[in-house]
Amino acid sequence: ASGKGGVGKSTTAVNLAVSLAKTLGLQVGLMDADIYGPSIPRLLNNIPHVDEEGTVHFEKPAVDPDTEKILPIASPSSYGSLKSMSMGYLMPDSASQAAVWRGPMVMSALDTFINKVQWSPLDVLVIDMPPGTGDVQLTVTQKMALSGSIVVTTPQELALSDARRGITMFRKVGVPILGVIENMSSFICDGCGKESFIFGHGGAQKISKEMNVGVLGAIPLMVSVQESADKGVPVIVEHPDSPVAAAYNTMAALVW
């Protein structure tokens, strides 16, 4: 979670989930709680594709005839045992069409994801929260027994301010803070390997001291992360030997 958009929450959630499944061998669920702006379908490449003959290919969630629950979408076996659910799977045009819904409809969709999706069996459920500290966050914390929260930020003060609000919210509702992840902590040139701190330096450490929370790790900004995300292949799968993949594996082990 994070109080701010654009800090890489969804990319972090996906790669942590894949690391938990692929590297640690766990059965992992990934729930996209961002009803208005679902990113998981794009990051896991489950979006409509049109082949050369003009046929649209898109995997929609099925319903278990016995339990009448929605079956989450299973990722390729190379990702480990990972299954996910997102509003983007139910609205194939969500990449270009907005969900213009009032609060009660959003809460209904969220209740469906929590209670009407056949998640089990699972070892861990990773929830990708939307930005902010509003209805979705409160509903999730009230309806689910959360083991903890991870706050994602970038180094600059603008993002840190919102991260502080996120930490304060989780503490108010009694959810433990597992730690802070500093995303885009530095830029590493794919060509020469030089490291530059284009968004500032030490933001997560600053919050750690101010608010007495741990730092799970820092994720560098690399071109390969953007390219992998655009292709819908987690960087931890496409570039398993990269510094970014190593960082995600370390953080997954700390969380578990």
PDB file of C-alpha atoms in Angstrom:
ATOM      1  CA  ALA A   1       0.000   0.000   0.000  1.00  0.00           C
ATOM      2  CA  SER A   2       0.910   3.658  -0.166  1.00  0.00           C
ATOM      3  CA  GLY A   3      -0.836   6.957   0.347  1.00  0.00           C
ATOM      4  CA  LYS A   4       0.261   8.032  -3.122  1.00  0.00           C
ATOM      5  CA  GLY A   5      -0.170   6.792  -6.683  1.00  0.00           C
ATOM      6  CA  GLY A   6       2.670   6.288  -9.099  1.00  0.00           C
ATOM      7  CA  VAL A   7       5.238   4.927  -6.657  1.00  0.00           C
ATOM      8  CA  GLY A   8       5.143   1.387  -8.033  1.00  0.00           C
ATOM      9  CA  LYS A   9       2.771  -0.385  -5.647  1.00  0.00           C
ATOM     10  CA  SER A  10       1.336  -2.707  -8.283  1.00  0.00           C
ATOM     11  CA  THR A  11       4.698  -3.616  -9.809  1.00  0.00           C
ATOM     12  CA  THR A  12       6.020  -4.301  -6.322  1.00  0.00           C
ATOM     13  CA  ALA A  13       2.971  -6.369  -5.379  1.00  0.00           C
ATOM     14  CA  VAL A  14       3.266  -8.509  -8.514  1.00  0.00           C
ATOM     15  CA  ASN A  15       6.982  -9.167  -8.176  1.00  0.00           C
ATOM     16  CA  LEU A  16       6.753  -9.893  -4.453  1.00  0.00           C
ATOM     17  CA  ALA A  17       3.898 -12.310  -5.130  1.00  0.00           C
ATOM     18  CA  VAL A  18       5.895 -14.060  -7.864  1.00  0.00           C
ATOM     19  CA  SER A  19       8.952 -14.228  -5.617  1.00  0.00           C
ATOM     20  CA  LEU A  20       6.913 -15.795  -2.821  1.00  0.00           C
ATOM     21  CA  ALA A  21       5.509 -18.343  -5.270  1.00  0.00           C
ATOM     22  CA  LYS A  22       8.508 -19.024  -7.513  1.00  0.00           C
ATOM     23  CA  THR A  23      11.460 -18.624  -5.159  1.00  0.00           C
ATOM     24  CA  LEU A  24       9.928 -19.721  -1.858  1.00  0.00           C
ATOM     25  CA  GLY A  25       7.549 -22.304  -3.340  1.00  0.00           C
ATOM     26  CA  LEU A  26       4.407 -20.970  -1.673  1.00  0.00           C
ATOM     27  CA  GLN A  27       0.807 -21.019  -2.886  1.00  0.00           C
ATOM     28  CA  VAL A  28       0.107 -17.351  -3.467  1.00  0.00           C
ATOM     29  CA  GLY A  29      -2.990 -15.314  -4.267  1.00  0.00           C
ATOM     30  CA  LEU A  30      -2.867 -11.755  -5.629  1.00  0.00           C
ATOM     31  CA  MET A  31      -5.942  -9.574  -5.153  1.00  0.00           C
ATOM     32  CA  ASP A  32      -6.198  -6.304  -7.065  1.00  0.00           C
ATOM     33  CA  ALA A  33      -8.153  -4.032  -4.713  1.00  0.00           C
ATOM     34  CA  ASP A  34      -7.822  -1.043  -7.031  1.00  0.00           C
ATOM     35  CA  ILE A  35     -11.299  -1.165  -8.540  1.00  0.00           C
ATOM     36  CA  TYR A  36     -11.049   2.131 -10.443  1.00  0.00           C
ATOM     37  CA  GLY A  37      -7.561   1.603 -11.829  1.00  0.00           C
ATOM     38  CA  PRO A  38      -6.684  -2.109 -11.971  1.00  0.00           C
ATOM     39  CA  SER A  39      -3.083  -2.712 -13.045  1.00  0.00           C
ATOM     40  CA  ILE A  40      -2.660  -6.435 -12.379  1.00  0.00           C
ATOM     41  CA  PRO A  41      -4.070  -7.593 -15.768  1.00  0.00           C
ATOM     42  CA  ARG A  42      -1.486  -5.530 -17.644  1.00  0.00           C
ATOM     43  CA  LEU A  43       1.378  -6.595 -15.368  1.00  0.00           C
ATOM     44  CA  LEU A  44       0.428 -10.280 -15.703  1.00  0.00           C
ATOM     45  CA  ASN A  45      -0.400  -9.963 -19.416  1.00  0.00           C
ATOM     46  CA  ASN A  46      -4.024 -11.034 -19.080  1.00  0.00           C
ATOM     47  CA  ILE A  47      -5.479  -8.357 -21.322  1.00  0.00           C
ATOM     48  CA  PRO A  48      -7.361  -8.724 -24.633  1.00  0.00           C
ATOM     49  CA  HIS A  49      -5.065  -9.690 -27.512  1.00  0.00           C
ATOM     50  CA  VAL A  50      -6.048  -9.616 -31.175  1.00  0.00           C
ATOM     51  CA  ASP A  51      -4.329 -12.151 -33.416  1.00  0.00           C
ATOM     52  CA  GLU A  52      -3.501 -11.736 -37.123  1.00  0.00           C
ATOM     53  CA  GLU A  53      -6.948 -13.021 -38.085  1.00  0.00           C
ATOM     54  CA  GLY A  54      -8.686 -10.429 -35.926  1.00  0.00           C
ATOM     55  CA  THR A  55      -9.759 -12.877 -33.206  1.00  0.00           C
ATOM     56  CA  VAL A  56      -9.762 -11.472 -29.682  1.00  0.00           C
ATOM     57  CA  HIS A  57      -8.169 -13.683 -27.030  1.00  0.00           C
ATOM     58  CA  PHE A  58      -8.897 -13.017 -23.363  1.00  0.00           C
ATOM     59  CA  GLU A  59      -9.076 -15.346 -20.365  1.00  0.00           C
ATOM     60  CA  LYS A  60     -12.091 -14.615 -18.190  1.00  0.00           C
ATOM     61  CA  PRO A  61     -12.548 -16.052 -14.698  1.00  0.00           C
ATOM     62  CA  ALA A  62     -14.747 -19.149 -14.551  1.00  0.00           C
ATOM     63  CA  VAL A  63     -17.212 -20.079 -11.818  1.00  0.00           C
ATOM     64  CA  ASP A  64     -16.947 -23.289  -9.826  1.00  0.00           C
ATOM     65  CA  PRO A  65     -20.291 -25.088 -10.368  1.00  0.00           C
ATOM     66  CA  ASP A  66     -20.143 -26.707  -6.923  1.00  0.00           C
ATOM     67  CA  THR A  67     -19.252 -23.716  -4.741  1.00  0.00           C
ATOM     68  CA  GLU A  68     -20.585 -21.042  -7.136  1.00  0.00           C
ATOM     69  CA  LYS A  69     -17.451 -19.058  -6.394  1.00  0.00           C
ATOM     70  CA  ILE A  70     -15.300 -17.271  -8.960  1.00  0.00           C
ATOM     71  CA  LEU A  71     -12.071 -19.066  -9.835  1.00  0.00           C
ATOM     72  CA  PRO A  72      -9.057 -16.732  -9.889  1.00  0.00           C
ATOM     73  CA  ILE A  73      -6.822 -16.696 -12.947  1.00  0.00           C
ATOM     74  CA  ALA A  74      -3.813 -19.000 -12.687  1.00  0.00           C
ATOM     75  CA  SER A  75      -0.498 -17.609 -13.916  1.00  0.00           C
ATOM     76  CA  PRO A  76       1.971 -19.677 -15.997  1.00  0.00           C
ATOM     77  CA  SER A  77       3.795 -22.401 -14.066  1.00  0.00           C
ATOM     78  CA  SER A  78       7.061 -20.494 -14.537  1.00  0.00           C
ATOM     79  CA  TYR A  79       5.670 -17.975 -12.034  1.00  0.00           C
ATOM     80  CA  GLY A  80       5.216 -20.631  -9.374  1.00  0.00           C
ATOM     81  CA  SER A  81       1.808 -21.323  -7.828  1.00  0.00           C
ATOM     82  CA  LEU A  82       0.221 -17.901  -8.343  1.00  0.00           C
ATOM     83  CA  LYS A  83      -3.415 -17.003  -8.983  1.00  0.00           C
ATOM     84  CA  SER A  84      -4.962 -13.558  -9.164  1.00  0.00           C
ATOM     85  CA  MET A  85      -8.223 -11.665  -9.344  1.00  0.00           C
ATOM     86  CA  SER A  86      -8.835  -8.152 -10.634  1.00  0.00           C
ATOM     87  CA  MET A  87     -11.713  -5.995 -11.806  1.00  0.00           C
ATOM     88  CA  GLY A  88      -9.785  -5.854 -15.068  1.00  0.00           C
ATOM     89  CA  TYR A  89     -10.556  -9.557 -15.579  1.00  0.00           C
ATOM     90  CA  LEU A  90     -14.278  -8.835 -15.318  1.00  0.00           C
ATOM     91  CA  MET A  91     -14.149  -5.661 -17.449  1.00  0.00           C
ATOM     92  CA  PRO A  92     -11.921  -6.482 -20.442  1.00  0.00           C
ATOM     93  CA  ASP A  93     -12.089  -2.877 -21.668  1.00  0.00           C
ATOM     94  CA  SER A  94     -10.868  -1.491 -18.320  1.00  0.00           C
ATOM     95  CA  ALA A  95      -7.588  -0.379 -19.941  1.00  0.00           C
ATOM     96  CA  SER A  96      -9.470   2.294 -21.878  1.00  0.00           C
ATOM     97  CA  GLN A  97     -12.864   2.565 -20.152  1.00  0.00           C
ATOM     98  CA  ALA A  98     -13.348   4.049 -16.690  1.00  0.00           C
ATOM     99  CA  ALA A  99     -15.390   2.387 -13.949  1.00  0.00           C
ATOM    100  CA  VAL A 100     -17.604   5.371 -13.140  1.00  0.00           C
ATOM    101  CA  TRP A 101     -19.032   3.951  -9.933  1.00  0.00           C
ATOM    102  CA  ARG A 102     -20.175   5.366  -6.650  1.00  0.00           C
ATOM    103  CA  GLY A 103     -18.826   4.047  -3.367  1.00  0.00           C
ATOM    104  CA  PRO A 104     -21.453   1.326  -2.729  1.00  0.00           C
ATOM    105  CA  MET A 105     -20.721  -0.357  -6.086  1.00  0.00           C
ATOM    106  CA  VAL A 106     -16.994  -0.336  -5.359  1.00  0.00           C
ATOM    107  CA  MET A 107     -17.605  -1.864  -1.929  1.00  0.00           C
ATOM    108  CA  SER A 108     -19.796  -4.537  -3.528  1.00  0.00           C
ATOM    109  CA  ALA A 109     -17.020  -5.433  -5.966  1.00  0.00           C
ATOM    110  CA  LEU A 110     -14.518  -5.579  -3.138  1.00  0.00           C
ATOM    111  CA  ASP A 111     -16.823  -7.828  -1.109  1.00  0.00           C
ATOM    112  CA  THR A 112     -17.018 -10.152  -4.109  1.00  0.00           C
ATOM    113  CA  PHE A 113     -13.230 -10.399  -4.254  1.00  0.00           C
ATOM    114  CA  ILE A 114     -13.015 -11.113  -0.531  1.00  0.00           C
ATOM    115  CA  ASN A 115     -15.916 -13.520  -0.047  1.00  0.00           C
ATOM    116  CA  LYS A 116     -16.925 -14.881  -3.448  1.00  0.00           C
ATOM    117  CA  VAL A 117     -13.583 -15.848  -4.976  1.00  0.00           C
ATOM    118  CA  GLN A 118     -12.288 -19.361  -4.361  1.00  0.00           C
ATOM    119  CA  TRP A 119      -8.861 -18.417  -3.070  1.00  0.00           C
ATOM    120  CA  SER A 120      -8.064 -21.546  -1.071  1.00  0.00           C
ATOM    121  CA  PRO A 121      -5.757 -23.320  -0.758  1.00  0.00           C
ATOM    122  CA  LEU A 122      -3.283 -20.499  -0.096  1.00  0.00           C
ATOM    123  CA  ASP A 123      -0.213 -19.848   1.990  1.00  0.00           C
ATOM    124  CA  VAL A 124      -0.362 -16.100   1.510  1.00  0.00           C
ATOM    125  CA  LEU A 125      -2.643 -13.515  -0.107  1.00  0.00           C
ATOM    126  CA  VAL A 126      -0.997 -10.350  -1.439  1.00  0.00           C
ATOM    127  CA  ILE A 127      -3.379  -7.381  -1.789  1.00  0.00           C
ATOM    128  CA  ASP A 128      -2.574  -4.528  -4.158  1.00  0.00           C
ATOM    129  CA  MET A 129      -4.258  -1.497  -2.587  1.00  0.00           C
ATOM    130  CA  PRO A 130      -5.303   1.672  -4.427  1.00  0.00           C
ATOM    131  CA  PRO A 131      -3.705   4.992  -3.455  1.00  0.00           C
ATOM    132  CA  GLY A 132      -5.012   6.843  -0.417  1.00  0.00           C
ATOM    133  CA  THR A 133      -6.483   6.045   2.975  1.00  0.00           C
ATOM    134  CA  GLY A 134     -10.188   5.773   2.194  1.00  0.00           C
ATOM    135  CA  ASP A 135     -13.090   3.334   1.923  1.00  0.00           C
ATOM    136  CA  VAL A 136     -11.229   0.483   0.231  1.00  0.00           C
ATOM    137  CA  GLN A 137      -8.434   0.480   2.772  1.00  0.00           C
ATOM    138  CA  LEU A 138     -10.865   0.606   5.690  1.00  0.00           C
ATOM    139  CA  THR A 139     -13.062  -2.145   4.237  1.00  0.00           C
ATOM    140  CA  VAL A 140     -10.115  -4.466   3.673  1.00  0.00           C
ATOM    141  CA  THR A 141      -8.753  -3.915   7.170  1.00  0.00           C
ATOM    142  CA  GLN A 142     -12.186  -4.463   8.737  1.00  0.00           C
ATOM    143  CA  LYS A 143     -13.246  -7.527   6.736  1.00  0.00           C
ATOM    144  CA  MET A 144      -9.932  -9.367   6.569  1.00  0.00           C
ATOM    145  CA  ALA A 145      -7.527 -10.453   9.283  1.00  0.00           C
ATOM    146  CA  LEU A 146      -4.390  -8.916   7.831  1.00  0.00           C
ATOM    147  CA  SER A 147      -1.018 -10.236   8.983  1.00  0.00           C
ATOM    148  CA  GLY A 148       0.612  -6.951   8.080  1.00  0.00           C
ATOM    149  CA  SER A 149       1.061  -4.152   5.591  1.00  0.00           C
ATOM    150  CA  ILE A 150       3.946  -3.050   3.391  1.00  0.00           C
ATOM    151  CA  VAL A 151       4.220   0.644   2.547  1.00  0.00           C
ATOM    152  CA  VAL A 152       5.831   1.488  -0.787  1.00  0.00           C
ATOM    153  CA  THR A 153       7.403   4.889  -1.337  1.00  0.00           C
ATOM    154  CA  THR A 154       9.946   6.664  -3.496  1.00  0.00           C
ATOM    155  CA  PRO A 155      12.788   8.727  -2.005  1.00  0.00           C
ATOM    156  CA  GLN A 156      11.449  12.238  -2.582  1.00  0.00           C
ATOM    157  CA  GLU A 157       9.649  14.147   0.170  1.00  0.00           C
ATOM    158  CA  LEU A 158       6.355  14.418  -1.735  1.00  0.00           C
ATOM    159  CA  ALA A 159       5.977  10.623  -1.688  1.00  0.00           C
ATOM    160  CA  LEU A 160       7.290  10.319   1.875  1.00  0.00           C
ATOM    161  CA  SER A 161       4.534  12.595   3.153  1.00  0.00           C
ATOM    162  CA  ASP A 162       1.869  10.256   1.801  1.00  0.00           C
ATOM    163  CA  ALA A 163       3.733   7.194   3.041  1.00  0.00           C
ATOM    164  CA  ARG A 164       3.609   8.638   6.556  1.00  0.00           C
ATOM    165  CA  ARG A 165      -0.170   8.953   6.249  1.00  0.00           C
ATOM    166  CA  GLY A 166      -0.402   5.335   5.131  1.00  0.00           C
ATOM    167  CA  ILE A 167       1.626   4.148   8.114  1.00  0.00           C
ATOM    168  CA  THR A 168      -0.523   6.225  10.468  1.00  0.00           C
ATOM    169  CA  MET A 169      -3.726   4.777   8.986  1.00  0.00           C
ATOM    170  CA  PHE A 170      -2.614   1.167   9.396  1.00  0.00           C
ATOM    171  CA  ARG A 171      -1.593   1.827  12.979  1.00  0.00           C
ATOM    172  CA  LYS A 172      -4.972   3.374  13.740  1.00  0.00           C
ATOM    173  CA  VAL A 173      -6.782   0.260  12.502  1.00  0.00           C
ATOM    174  CA  GLY A 174      -4.402  -2.110  14.256  1.00  0.00           C
ATOM    175  CA  VAL A 175      -2.585  -3.582  11.234  1.00  0.00           C
ATOM    176  CA  PRO A 176       1.117  -4.291  11.845  1.00  0.00           C
ATOM    177  CA  ILE A 177       3.616  -2.563   9.561  1.00  0.00           C
ATOM    178  CA  LEU A 178       5.904  -5.209   8.081  1.00  0.00           C
ATOM    179  CA  GLY A 179       8.169  -2.539   6.678  1.00  0.00           C
ATOM    180  CA  VAL A 180       8.793   0.129   4.073  1.00  0.00           C
ATOM    181  CA  ILE A 181      10.042  -0.498   0.543  1.00  0.00           C
ATOM    182  CA  GLU A 182      11.855   2.315  -1.220  1.00  0.00           C
ATOM    183  CA  ASN A 183      11.088   1.960  -4.915  1.00  0.00           C
ATOM    184  CA  MET A 184      13.099   3.781  -7.600  1.00  0.00           C
ATOM    185  CA  SER A 185      15.758   4.301  -4.944  1.00  0.00           C
ATOM    186  CA  SER A 186      18.376   4.980  -7.589  1.00  0.00           C
ATOM    187  CA  PHE A 187      18.802   4.738 -11.336  1.00  0.00           C
ATOM    188  CA  ILE A 188      21.186   2.096 -12.600  1.00  0.00           C
ATOM    189  CA  CYS A 189      22.286   2.495 -16.199  1.00  0.00           C
ATOM    190  CA  ASP A 190      21.807  -0.758 -18.100  1.00  0.00           C
ATOM    191  CA  GLY A 191      24.788   0.085 -20.275  1.00  0.00           C
ATOM    192  CA  CYS A 192      27.512   1.217 -17.872  1.00  0.00           C
ATOM    193  CA  GLY A 193      26.082   0.218 -14.487  1.00  0.00           C
ATOM    194  CA  LYS A 194      26.513   3.722 -13.022  1.00  0.00           C
ATOM    195  CA  GLU A 195      24.152   4.508 -10.128  1.00  0.00           C
ATOM    196  CA  SER A 196      22.441   7.919  -9.891  1.00  0.00           C
ATOM    197  CA  PHE A 197      20.040   9.152  -7.199  1.00  0.00           C
ATOM    198  CA  ILE A 198      17.652  11.044  -9.445  1.00  0.00           C
ATOM    199  CA  PHE A 199      14.760  11.122  -6.946  1.00  0.00           C
ATOM    200  CA  GLY A 200      16.832  11.859  -3.863  1.00  0.00           C
ATOM    201  CA  HIS A 201      18.461   9.496  -1.410  1.00  0.00           C
ATOM    202  CA  GLY A 202      17.636   7.888   1.931  1.00  0.00           C
ATOM    203  CA  GLY A 203      13.895   8.511   2.045  1.00  0.00           C
ATOM    204  CA  ALA A 204      12.984   5.119   3.498  1.00  0.00           C
ATOM    205  CA  GLN A 205      15.692   5.418   6.149  1.00  0.00           C
ATOM    206  CA  LYS A 206      14.284   8.805   7.094  1.00  0.00           C
ATOM    207  CA  ILE A 207      10.799   7.395   7.608  1.00  0.00           C
ATOM    208  CA  SER A 208      12.255   4.431   9.472  1.00  0.00           C
ATOM    209  CA  LYS A 209      13.817   6.710  12.075  1.00  0.00           C
ATOM    210  CA  GLU A 210      10.860   9.087  12.293  1.00  0.00           C
ATOM    211  CA  MET A 211       8.120   6.470  12.634  1.00  0.00           C
ATOM    212  CA  ASN A 212       9.970   3.487  14.062  1.00  0.00           C
ATOM    213  CA  VAL A 213       9.324   1.133  11.151  1.00  0.00           C
ATOM    214  CA  GLY A 214      11.682  -1.273   9.456  1.00  0.00           C
ATOM    215  CA  VAL A 215      13.025  -0.977   5.930  1.00  0.00           C
ATOM    216  CA  LEU A 216      12.526  -4.134   3.883  1.00  0.00           C
ATOM    217  CA  GLY A 217      14.764  -2.961   1.088  1.00  0.00           C
ATOM    218  CA  ALA A 218      15.343  -0.668  -1.854  1.00  0.00           C
ATOM    219  CA  ILE A 219      14.528  -1.342  -5.505  1.00  0.00           C
ATOM    220  CA  PRO A 220      16.631   0.414  -8.144  1.00  0.00           C
ATOM    221  CA  LEU A 221      15.090   1.988 -11.228  1.00  0.00           C
ATOM    222  CA  MET A 222      16.181   0.104 -14.347  1.00  0.00           C
ATOM    223  CA  VAL A 223      14.968   0.173 -17.935  1.00  0.00           C
ATOM    224  CA  SER A 224      14.431  -3.588 -17.782  1.00  0.00           C
ATOM    225  CA  VAL A 225      11.739  -3.126 -15.110  1.00  0.00           C
ATOM    226  CA  GLN A 226       9.719  -0.823 -17.369  1.00  0.00           C
ATOM    227  CA  GLU A 227      10.170  -3.061 -20.388  1.00  0.00           C
ATOM    228  CA  SER A 228       9.122  -6.168 -18.478  1.00  0.00           C
ATOM    229  CA  ALA A 229       6.070  -4.428 -17.039  1.00  0.00           C
ATOM    230  CA  ASP A 230       4.938  -3.254 -20.464  1.00  0.00           C
ATOM    231  CA  LYS A 231       5.248  -6.813 -21.797  1.00  0.00           C
ATOM    232  CA  GLY A 232       3.309  -8.197 -18.848  1.00  0.00           C
ATOM    233  CA  VAL A 233       6.175 -10.368 -17.631  1.00  0.00           C
ATOM    234  CA  PRO A 234       7.401  -9.738 -14.060  1.00  0.00           C
ATOM    235  CA  VAL A 235      11.042  -8.689 -14.027  1.00  0.00           C
ATOM    236  CA  ILE A 236      11.765 -11.432 -11.517  1.00  0.00           C
ATOM    237  CA  VAL A 237      10.782 -13.950 -14.218  1.00  0.00           C
ATOM    238  CA  GLU A 238      12.352 -12.279 -17.248  1.00  0.00           C
ATOM    239  CA  HIS A 239      15.553 -11.127 -15.526  1.00  0.00           C
ATOM    240  CA  PRO A 240      16.006 -13.474 -12.553  1.00  0.00           C
ATOM    241  CA  ASP A 241      19.696 -12.564 -12.134  1.00  0.00           C
ATOM    242  CA  SER A 242      19.174  -8.788 -12.108  1.00  0.00           C
ATOM    243  CA  PRO A 243      19.696  -6.549  -9.040  1.00  0.00           C
ATOM    244  CA  VAL A 244      15.939  -5.878  -9.014  1.00  0.00           C
ATOM    245  CA  ALA A 245      15.086  -9.594  -8.858  1.00  0.00           C
ATOM    246  CA  ALA A 246      17.632 -10.072  -6.069  1.00  0.00           C
ATOM    247  CA  ALA A 247      16.032  -7.233  -4.110  1.00  0.00           C
ATOM    248  CA  TYR A 248      12.540  -8.712  -4.475  1.00  0.00           C
ATOM    249  CA  ASN A 249      13.743 -12.167  -3.408  1.00  0.00           C
ATOM    250  CA  THR A 250      15.399 -10.739  -0.317  1.00  0.00           C
ATOM    251  CA  MET A 251      12.281  -8.792   0.648  1.00  0.00           C
ATOM    252  CA  ALA A 252       9.996 -11.789   0.044  1.00  0.00           C
ATOM    253  CA  ALA A 253      12.119 -13.861   2.413  1.00  0.00           C
ATOM    254  CA  LEU A 254      11.944 -11.099   5.043  1.00  0.00           C
ATOM    255  CA  VAL A 255       8.161 -10.833   4.751  1.00  0.00           C
ATOM    256  CA  TRP A 256       7.573 -14.590   4.953  1.00  0.00           C
TER     257      TRP A 256
END
